[in-house]
């Protein structure tokens, strides 16, 4: 792992966390809230795991690879649900999650 990869992954995790939080908040404002329930839950979980991943990377935790792998899984799980919805915030979130999953997989390798 080099410093550029490390910095890219931290930045991507933080961006993904913010995007997921925004998406969850925007989903709460949608008319059919029941339809958005799963999306909101996945976004909130993903946001938390992305923040944890960024913090663990910054302090070079010995669990970093495992947390990066978990983060990639959470991001893929979130992207799967957000990708089902046509709302712009969901589509942006799905894309941010896919980018984060790819970066985290590089770090976990």
Coordinates of C-alpha atoms in Angstrom, one line a residue:
X1 CA 0.0 0.0 0.0
X2 CA 1.3 3.4 -0.8
X3 CA 0.4 6.8 0.6
X4 CA -1.6 7.8 -2.5
X5 CA -3.8 4.7 -2.3
X6 CA -4.2 5.2 1.4
X7 CA -5.3 8.9 1.0
X8 CA -7.6 8.0 -1.9
X9 CA -9.4 5.3 0.1
X10 CA -9.8 7.6 3.2
X11 CA -11.2 10.4 1.0
X12 CA -13.5 8.0 -0.8
X13 CA -14.8 6.5 2.5
X14 CA -15.6 10.0 3.9
X15 CA -17.3 11.1 0.7
X16 CA -19.3 7.9 0.6
X17 CA -20.3 8.3 4.2
X18 CA -21.5 11.9 3.6
X19 CA -23.4 10.8 0.4
X20 CA -25.1 8.0 2.2
X21 CA -26.2 10.3 5.1
X22 CA -27.5 12.8 2.6
X23 CA -29.4 10.0 0.7
X24 CA -31.0 8.7 3.9
X25 CA -32.1 12.2 4.8
X26 CA -33.5 12.8 1.4
X27 CA -35.3 9.4 1.4
X28 CA -37.1 10.5 4.6
X29 CA -38.6 13.3 2.6
X30 CA -40.0 11.1 -0.2
X31 CA -43.7 10.5 -0.4
X32 CA -43.7 6.8 -0.1
X33 CA -41.6 6.5 3.0
X34 CA -42.4 2.8 3.5
X35 CA -40.9 2.0 0.1
X36 CA -37.7 3.9 1.2
X37 CA -37.3 2.2 4.6
X38 CA -34.7 -0.4 3.4
X39 CA -32.8 2.2 1.5
X40 CA -32.6 4.4 4.6
X41 CA -31.4 1.6 6.8
X42 CA -28.7 0.5 4.4
X43 CA -27.5 4.1 3.8
X44 CA -27.2 4.7 7.6
X45 CA -25.3 1.5 8.1
X46 CA -23.0 2.2 5.2
X47 CA -22.3 5.7 6.4
X48 CA -21.3 4.4 9.8
X49 CA -19.0 1.7 8.4
X50 CA -17.4 4.1 6.0
X51 CA -16.6 6.5 8.8
X52 CA -15.1 3.7 10.9
X53 CA -13.1 2.5 7.9
X54 CA -11.7 6.0 7.3
X55 CA -10.7 6.4 11.0
X56 CA -9.1 2.9 11.1
X57 CA -7.1 3.7 8.0
X58 CA -5.9 7.0 9.4
X59 CA -4.6 5.4 12.5
X60 CA -3.3 2.4 10.6
X61 CA -5.2 -0.1 12.6
X62 CA -4.0 -3.8 12.5
X63 CA -7.6 -4.6 11.6
X64 CA -7.6 -2.3 8.6
X65 CA -7.8 -5.0 5.9
X66 CA -10.7 -6.7 7.6
X67 CA -12.5 -3.4 8.0
X68 CA -11.9 -2.4 4.4
X69 CA -13.4 -5.7 3.3
X70 CA -16.4 -5.1 5.6
X71 CA -16.8 -1.6 4.2
X72 CA -16.7 -2.9 0.6
X73 CA -19.4 -5.4 1.5
X74 CA -21.6 -2.7 3.1
X75 CA -21.1 -0.3 0.2
X76 CA -22.1 -3.0 -2.3
X77 CA -25.1 -3.8 -0.2
X78 CA -26.1 -0.2 -0.1
X79 CA -25.5 0.3 -3.8
X80 CA -27.7 -2.6 -4.6
X81 CA -30.7 -1.0 -2.8
X82 CA -30.1 2.6 -3.9
X83 CA -29.7 1.5 -7.5
X84 CA -33.3 0.2 -7.4
X85 CA -34.7 3.7 -6.9
X86 CA -34.9 6.4 -9.6
X87 CA -34.4 9.3 -7.2
X88 CA -31.3 11.3 -8.1
X89 CA -30.0 11.1 -4.5
X90 CA -30.3 7.3 -4.6
X91 CA -28.5 7.1 -7.9
X92 CA -25.7 9.3 -6.7
X93 CA -25.4 7.3 -3.5
X94 CA -25.2 4.0 -5.5
X95 CA -22.4 5.4 -7.5
X96 CA -20.5 6.7 -4.5
X97 CA -20.9 3.3 -2.8
X98 CA -19.6 1.5 -5.9
X99 CA -16.5 3.7 -6.0
X100 CA -15.9 3.2 -2.3
X101 CA -16.3 -0.5 -2.5
X102 CA -13.7 -0.6 -5.3
X103 CA -11.2 1.5 -3.3
X104 CA -11.7 -0.6 -0.2
X105 CA -11.2 -3.8 -2.1
X106 CA -7.8 -2.4 -3.3
X107 CA -6.8 -1.7 0.3
X108 CA -8.0 -5.1 1.5
X109 CA -6.0 -7.0 -1.1

